[in-house]
Amino acid sequence: MSIFNFFRAAARPSAVQAKERLQIVMAHERAGRTGPDYLPMLQQELLSVIAKYIDIDQNKVEVKLDRGGDCSTLELNIELPSRDAVKAPKDPGKPAAKPGDAKPVGGSANGKAGDKDDEDEDDSSEPVKLAAGGNALTNGGIKKRR
Amino acid sequence: MGKIIVMTSGKGGVGKTTSSAAFATGLALRGFKTVVIDFDVGLRNLDLVMGCERRVVFDFINVINGEAKLSQALIKDKRIENLYILPTSQTRDKDALTKEGVEKVLNELTKEFDYVLCDSPAGIERGALMSLYFADHAIIVTNPEVSSVRDSDRILGVLNSRSRRAEQGLEPVTQQLLLTRYDPERVERGEMLKVDDVLEILAIPLLGVIPESQAVLRASNVGMPVILDEASNAGQAYTDSVSRFLGEDVEHRFVTPQKKGLFSRLLRRTA
């Protein structure tokens, strides 16, 4: 036995780590098991409400659920098409979005929107995080308390 | 009216079939008329562990489909009075297990037997669900290892929500833990979850602790339920577990390392 092994023996036994890991993962799994599994339906309905007003691409939607210690967070990131993409540019020869034209849709006119006018925008759509900037849908707007 | 027991675990390879064979044999040795059914359609193995693989003519699925009578499919154990085996099909797939079919066979068996022990396949698919659906008692076979404990918790959730008793709002299926492949020496070194750790996590009563033992492989090699190896730790631990299942108060053995003499320590002999 080398001197290194002597010191390593003082480390936490693997069985203790096994127990702790199990307790954490199973607390989450049990919490998910009880009660109705409403999340998929909630997601669908939220999306359909947004789709009523804004033309969104279902593939550009990111839904994330974080289960924390005493509260859980449902995070929705929806990429909104730029105004140009929605209206379909008349002249296909022109770049899809001129600098200055790409403005966030959905009333998220915060300070950053103005700054972006100076940037070179090649994308026809601009990702807008609904979560950002204290708008209607805020990050963690839906919280589930346990 | 006989009782239906399911031997289940979620995870594979933890000792469900070994435990089913041992438990059924133990119940029969105590004088109860017992039948053990293999629910692992397509991966039949209970017959090998019980040592009756060459006597299988008809099987569980044949009975469900009305191709054979129950009495034709039941195999009477040659060693133990009161013990019968109902093997499963090696060729069909698990869709052959219909709820109505299983119920019909179980109803017939509970009329005649004191205990009907269902050996569940691994997983939480049809075979496993059918094996636990009609159960009155569940024995959860678990190894002191993270994936097995997690899967056991999962299967406990299934028992509490998708068994017949749960669906019909009857008294819940009783659940007991059978901790197998337990190695007290590794536990003492901090390398393996303790009995108490597993009990704390799963929160069900302890039926028994079966120590890791070379006798288990030896027994399955020759097609003999390990409970019949009365000299082995594992055999004795199963006998104790059967007694506890029948309501007797038996102290747990083989949960602490056995003191080794100088001689055996020098020879480094195990089990």
XYZ file of C-alpha atoms in Angstrom:
417
model
C 0.000 0.000 0.000
C 1.484 3.298 -1.027
C 1.225 6.469 0.971
C -1.354 7.764 -1.517
C -3.670 4.881 -0.807
C -3.339 5.590 2.870
C -4.764 9.068 2.385
C -7.383 7.945 -0.067
C -8.827 5.626 2.543
C -10.050 8.716 4.371
C -12.241 9.714 1.382
C -15.982 9.116 1.447
C -16.875 5.471 0.907
C -18.526 4.773 -2.457
C -21.559 3.248 -0.721
C -22.293 6.611 0.923
C -22.171 8.306 -2.451
C -24.440 5.601 -3.882
C -27.010 6.270 -1.181
C -26.936 10.022 -1.632
C -27.236 9.818 -5.404
C -30.145 7.396 -5.124
C -31.964 9.582 -2.624
C -31.697 12.605 -4.890
C -32.699 10.928 -8.141
C -35.545 9.015 -6.556
C -36.964 12.052 -4.789
C -37.368 13.625 -8.221
C -38.773 10.505 -9.807
C -41.307 9.991 -7.055
C -42.405 13.609 -7.270
C -42.947 13.199 -10.990
C -44.915 10.022 -10.439
C -47.505 11.494 -8.116
C -50.145 13.774 -9.526
C -51.299 14.043 -13.089
C -48.702 14.442 -15.759
C -50.022 17.747 -17.035
C -46.794 19.149 -18.425
C -47.072 17.943 -22.036
C -50.642 19.251 -22.205
C -49.673 22.544 -20.617
C -46.897 22.941 -23.161
C -49.219 22.182 -26.059
C -51.859 24.628 -24.907
C -49.366 27.408 -24.246
C -47.971 26.950 -27.716
C -51.378 26.948 -29.350
C -52.248 30.226 -27.607
C -49.052 31.837 -28.854
C -49.602 30.389 -32.321
C -52.984 32.133 -32.441
C -51.267 35.501 -32.508
C -47.810 34.835 -33.856
C -46.705 32.563 -36.658
C -44.232 30.339 -34.869
C -42.250 27.401 -36.092
C -42.909 24.386 -33.878
C -39.368 23.231 -34.470
C -37.950 26.414 -33.039
C -39.499 25.925 -29.659
C -37.493 24.835 -26.714
C -39.256 23.664 -23.604
C -37.268 22.934 -20.509
C -38.332 21.826 -17.094
C -35.959 22.237 -14.191
C -36.777 20.577 -10.960
C -35.154 22.439 -8.139
C -35.105 21.906 -4.421
C -38.325 23.630 -3.387
C -39.632 24.939 -6.686
C -39.632 23.858 -10.301
C -39.247 26.089 -13.331
C -40.865 25.714 -16.721
C -38.828 27.577 -19.293
C -40.177 28.296 -22.769
C -37.846 29.586 -25.449
C -39.691 30.366 -28.657
C -37.886 31.697 -31.663
C -40.076 34.265 -33.384
C -39.773 34.997 -37.080
C -38.674 38.521 -37.991
C -41.240 40.873 -39.475
C -39.705 40.390 -42.929
C -39.998 36.659 -42.781
C -43.620 36.937 -41.764
C -44.479 39.304 -44.617
C -42.395 37.369 -47.138
C -40.023 39.858 -48.814
C -41.207 40.943 -52.254
C -37.785 41.139 -53.812
C -36.004 37.839 -53.451
C -32.788 39.416 -54.739
C -32.455 41.555 -51.705
C -31.057 40.162 -48.532
C -33.852 38.786 -46.471
C -33.337 41.272 -43.736
C -31.652 44.603 -44.021
C -29.769 45.934 -41.079
C -32.223 47.879 -39.046
C -35.232 45.985 -40.270
C -34.894 43.004 -38.023
C -36.865 43.929 -35.016
C -38.106 41.611 -32.375
C -41.734 40.794 -32.743
C -44.200 40.478 -29.967
C -43.640 43.804 -28.305
C -40.346 42.976 -26.757
C -39.068 46.443 -27.474
C -36.471 46.718 -24.877
C -33.199 48.588 -24.946
C -31.373 45.852 -26.731
C -33.598 45.959 -29.782
C -32.312 49.384 -30.712
C -28.706 48.397 -30.300
C -29.126 45.540 -32.686
C -29.935 47.896 -35.550
C -26.271 48.567 -36.065
C -25.337 44.943 -36.240
C -25.031 43.067 -39.481
C -27.950 40.701 -39.691
C -27.922 37.916 -42.239
C -30.580 35.740 -40.713
C -34.100 36.115 -41.902
C -35.364 35.513 -38.442
C -34.156 36.776 -35.191
C -34.316 34.554 -32.171
C -36.257 36.259 -29.490
C -36.231 34.784 -26.106
C -39.609 35.460 -24.715
C -38.045 34.939 -21.408
C -35.738 37.924 -21.731
C -36.396 41.495 -20.742
C -39.338 41.215 -18.403
C -42.056 40.758 -21.006
C -45.345 38.973 -20.817
C -43.750 35.565 -20.677
C -40.906 35.745 -18.271
C -38.323 33.185 -17.521
C -39.712 30.988 -14.843
C -43.105 32.585 -15.173
C -44.658 29.261 -14.385
C -43.589 27.875 -11.116
C -44.757 24.787 -9.468
C -44.363 24.679 -5.736
C -44.072 21.387 -4.081
C -58.719 -19.713 -2.017
C -54.973 -19.548 -2.623
C -52.817 -16.447 -2.490
C -50.986 -15.015 -5.482
C -47.397 -13.888 -4.928
C -45.306 -12.060 -7.507
C -41.513 -12.166 -7.456
C -40.490 -8.987 -9.227
C -37.650 -6.472 -9.469
C -37.749 -4.313 -12.571
C -34.080 -4.940 -13.235
C -32.889 -8.202 -14.749
C -30.291 -10.551 -13.338
C -30.921 -9.761 -9.684
C -32.178 -13.241 -8.792
C -35.911 -13.349 -9.455
C -35.931 -16.852 -10.911
C -33.474 -18.181 -8.319
C -35.634 -16.680 -5.593
C -38.871 -17.935 -7.153
C -37.530 -21.476 -7.324
C -36.217 -21.304 -3.770
C -39.338 -19.688 -2.363
C -41.800 -22.015 -4.037
C -39.779 -24.998 -2.848
C -39.645 -23.541 0.662
C -43.416 -23.049 0.795
C -43.988 -26.596 -0.435
C -41.543 -27.929 2.164
C -43.685 -26.235 4.787
C -46.638 -28.255 3.567
C -48.383 -25.702 1.362
C -49.527 -26.808 -2.059
C -47.564 -24.459 -4.289
C -47.236 -23.763 -7.990
C -44.607 -21.523 -9.531
C -45.353 -19.940 -12.925
C -42.819 -18.617 -15.385
C -44.073 -15.342 -16.915
C -40.963 -14.730 -18.997
C -42.484 -15.704 -22.342
C -39.827 -16.383 -24.951
C -37.019 -16.543 -22.387
C -38.037 -19.541 -20.370
C -35.590 -20.413 -17.594
C -37.499 -21.422 -14.500
C -37.646 -24.985 -15.843
C -33.838 -25.142 -15.944
C -33.415 -23.725 -12.460
C -36.013 -26.173 -11.150
C -34.432 -29.050 -13.052
C -37.514 -30.067 -15.025
C -36.525 -28.779 -18.479
C -36.835 -32.197 -20.088
C -40.349 -32.737 -18.840
C -41.939 -29.715 -20.500
C -44.627 -30.785 -22.971
C -47.314 -28.115 -22.763
C -46.918 -24.656 -21.332
C -48.717 -21.663 -19.812
C -49.477 -20.150 -23.226
C -50.936 -23.423 -24.497
C -53.303 -23.354 -21.525
C -54.243 -19.700 -22.119
C -54.988 -20.478 -25.764
C -56.991 -23.562 -24.882
C -54.530 -25.853 -26.668
C -53.917 -27.883 -23.527
C -55.550 -28.483 -20.187
C -53.964 -27.019 -17.083
C -53.353 -30.501 -15.695
C -51.395 -31.374 -18.842
C -49.092 -28.368 -18.523
C -48.412 -28.586 -14.787
C -45.180 -30.403 -13.934
C -45.037 -32.129 -10.583
C -41.689 -31.760 -8.848
C -39.919 -35.086 -8.363
C -38.253 -34.150 -5.095
C -40.884 -32.238 -3.170
C -44.464 -33.182 -2.489
C -46.969 -30.344 -3.111
C -44.719 -28.522 -5.575
C -45.697 -27.864 -9.195
C -44.144 -25.877 -12.021
C -45.989 -24.183 -14.872
C -43.403 -23.431 -17.554
C -43.869 -20.790 -20.187
C -43.489 -20.870 -23.944
C -40.068 -20.544 -25.478
C -41.377 -19.703 -28.946
C -44.322 -17.308 -28.587
C -43.957 -13.635 -27.831
C -45.309 -11.900 -24.769
C -48.440 -10.638 -26.530
C -49.738 -14.146 -25.972
C -50.321 -13.116 -22.348
C -53.793 -11.625 -22.289
C -55.320 -10.294 -19.100
C -58.378 -12.514 -19.549
C -56.253 -15.568 -20.281
C -53.967 -15.047 -17.310
C -56.936 -14.397 -15.048
C -58.643 -17.598 -16.145
C -55.567 -19.718 -15.420
C -54.886 -17.999 -12.087
C -58.497 -18.454 -11.000
C -58.244 -22.127 -11.721
C -54.927 -22.411 -9.857
C -56.003 -20.521 -6.745
C -58.874 -22.977 -6.333
C -56.450 -25.838 -6.044
C -53.250 -24.370 -4.605
C -52.399 -22.527 -1.378
C -49.827 -20.366 -3.094
C -49.415 -19.350 -6.727
C -45.998 -17.790 -7.207
C -45.511 -15.711 -10.353
C -41.926 -15.366 -11.545
C -41.866 -11.999 -13.318
C -39.658 -11.171 -16.282
C -37.413 -8.115 -16.092
C -38.707 -4.745 -17.232
C -42.104 -3.111 -16.909
C -43.572 -4.406 -20.144
C -46.506 -6.703 -20.722
C -45.019 -9.844 -19.165
C -44.013 -8.053 -15.998
C -47.330 -6.193 -15.785
C -49.334 -9.407 -16.238
C -47.290 -11.196 -13.570
C -47.994 -8.526 -10.965
C -51.523 -7.512 -11.984
C -53.402 -10.137 -9.988
C -50.964 -10.368 -7.077
C -51.928 -10.278 -3.405
C -48.324 -10.142 -2.217
C -45.218 -8.822 -3.927
C -41.664 -9.804 -3.121
C -39.280 -7.188 -4.480
C -35.918 -8.732 -5.317
C -33.181 -6.117 -5.082
C -29.390 -6.095 -5.195
C -27.541 -3.589 -3.020
C -26.616 -1.575 -6.082
C -27.899 1.742 -7.457
C -29.610 0.614 -10.658
C -31.385 -2.265 -8.961
C -32.660 -0.078 -6.112
C -33.939 2.538 -8.523
C -35.720 -0.045 -10.669
C -37.252 -1.605 -7.571
C -38.672 1.769 -6.620
C -40.106 2.046 -10.088
C -41.777 -1.346 -9.859
C -43.205 -0.401 -6.450
C -44.800 2.582 -8.163
C -46.268 0.278 -10.814
C -47.643 -2.056 -8.120
C -49.297 0.889 -6.396
C -50.920 2.223 -9.538
C -51.407 -0.515 -12.110
C -52.151 -3.714 -10.218
C -55.678 -5.060 -10.010
C -55.882 -4.141 -6.342
C -54.843 -0.574 -7.115
C -57.214 -0.226 -10.063
C -60.189 -1.607 -8.164
C -59.410 0.332 -4.999
C -58.962 -2.848 -2.960
C -56.497 -3.324 -0.145
C -53.054 -2.664 -1.636
C -50.655 -5.442 -2.632
C -48.398 -6.190 0.350
C -44.770 -5.511 -0.480
C -41.656 -7.007 1.051
C -38.001 -6.633 0.194
C -35.711 -9.544 -0.540
C -32.170 -8.209 -0.692
C -30.027 -10.644 -2.656
C -26.299 -10.957 -3.414
C -25.463 -9.169 -0.197
C -21.780 -9.137 0.681
C -21.302 -8.123 4.348
C -17.553 -7.757 3.914
C -17.900 -5.261 1.101
C -20.555 -3.465 3.119
C -18.115 -3.177 6.014
C -15.489 -1.743 3.695
C -17.976 0.899 2.552
C -18.161 -0.518 -0.966
C -21.752 -1.695 -0.895
C -25.073 -0.236 0.234
C -26.102 -1.445 3.688
C -29.399 -3.258 4.306
C -30.546 -0.216 6.275
C -29.660 2.126 3.403
C -31.823 0.165 0.972
C -34.648 -0.089 3.501
C -34.517 3.635 4.128
C -34.714 4.390 0.425
C -37.386 1.867 -0.583
C -39.338 2.105 2.688
C -40.865 -1.389 2.607
C -40.528 -4.182 5.191
C -37.583 -6.538 4.930
C -38.368 -10.148 4.127
C -34.815 -11.399 4.013
C -31.203 -10.862 3.095
C -29.625 -13.498 0.880
C -25.831 -13.409 1.062
C -23.707 -13.602 -2.059
C -22.933 -17.294 -2.284
C -21.254 -19.731 -4.598
C -23.974 -22.201 -3.711
C -26.438 -20.350 -5.962
C -24.503 -21.094 -9.142
C -23.747 -24.640 -8.022
C -27.462 -25.231 -7.446
C -28.579 -23.833 -10.789
C -25.874 -25.880 -12.529
C -27.607 -29.042 -11.413
C -31.209 -27.777 -11.573
C -31.812 -27.775 -7.860
C -33.445 -24.894 -5.977
C -30.716 -23.487 -3.714
C -32.977 -23.745 -0.662
C -32.398 -27.509 -0.818
C -28.678 -26.924 -0.188
C -29.231 -26.788 3.529
C -25.552 -26.391 4.303
C -25.240 -23.167 2.346
C -25.746 -19.660 3.724
C -28.000 -18.770 0.811
C -30.155 -21.862 1.340
C -30.558 -21.109 5.035
C -31.307 -17.449 4.325
C -34.100 -18.485 1.940
C -35.509 -20.883 4.536
C -35.564 -18.040 7.071
C -37.245 -15.756 4.530
C -39.998 -18.297 3.870
C -40.602 -18.543 7.622
C -40.849 -14.766 7.868
C -43.244 -14.726 4.927
C -45.430 -17.139 6.884
C -45.467 -14.695 9.768
C -42.748 -16.130 11.981
C -40.281 -13.910 13.757
C -36.859 -15.071 12.642
C -33.666 -13.131 13.281
C -31.689 -12.011 10.239
C -28.479 -13.927 9.676
C -25.523 -13.388 7.347
C -25.759 -9.593 7.473
C -22.420 -9.096 9.243
C -19.040 -10.496 8.168
C -18.322 -13.941 9.476
C -15.369 -14.094 11.784
C -12.625 -16.001 10.071
C -10.091 -18.045 11.932
C -6.383 -17.604 11.358
C -6.253 -20.798 9.362
C -8.933 -19.856 6.836
C -7.566 -16.336 6.617
C -4.182 -17.748 5.670
C -5.768 -19.947 3.049
C -7.973 -17.059 1.826
C -10.919 -19.350 1.442
C -14.285 -17.885 0.585
C -17.823 -19.108 1.172
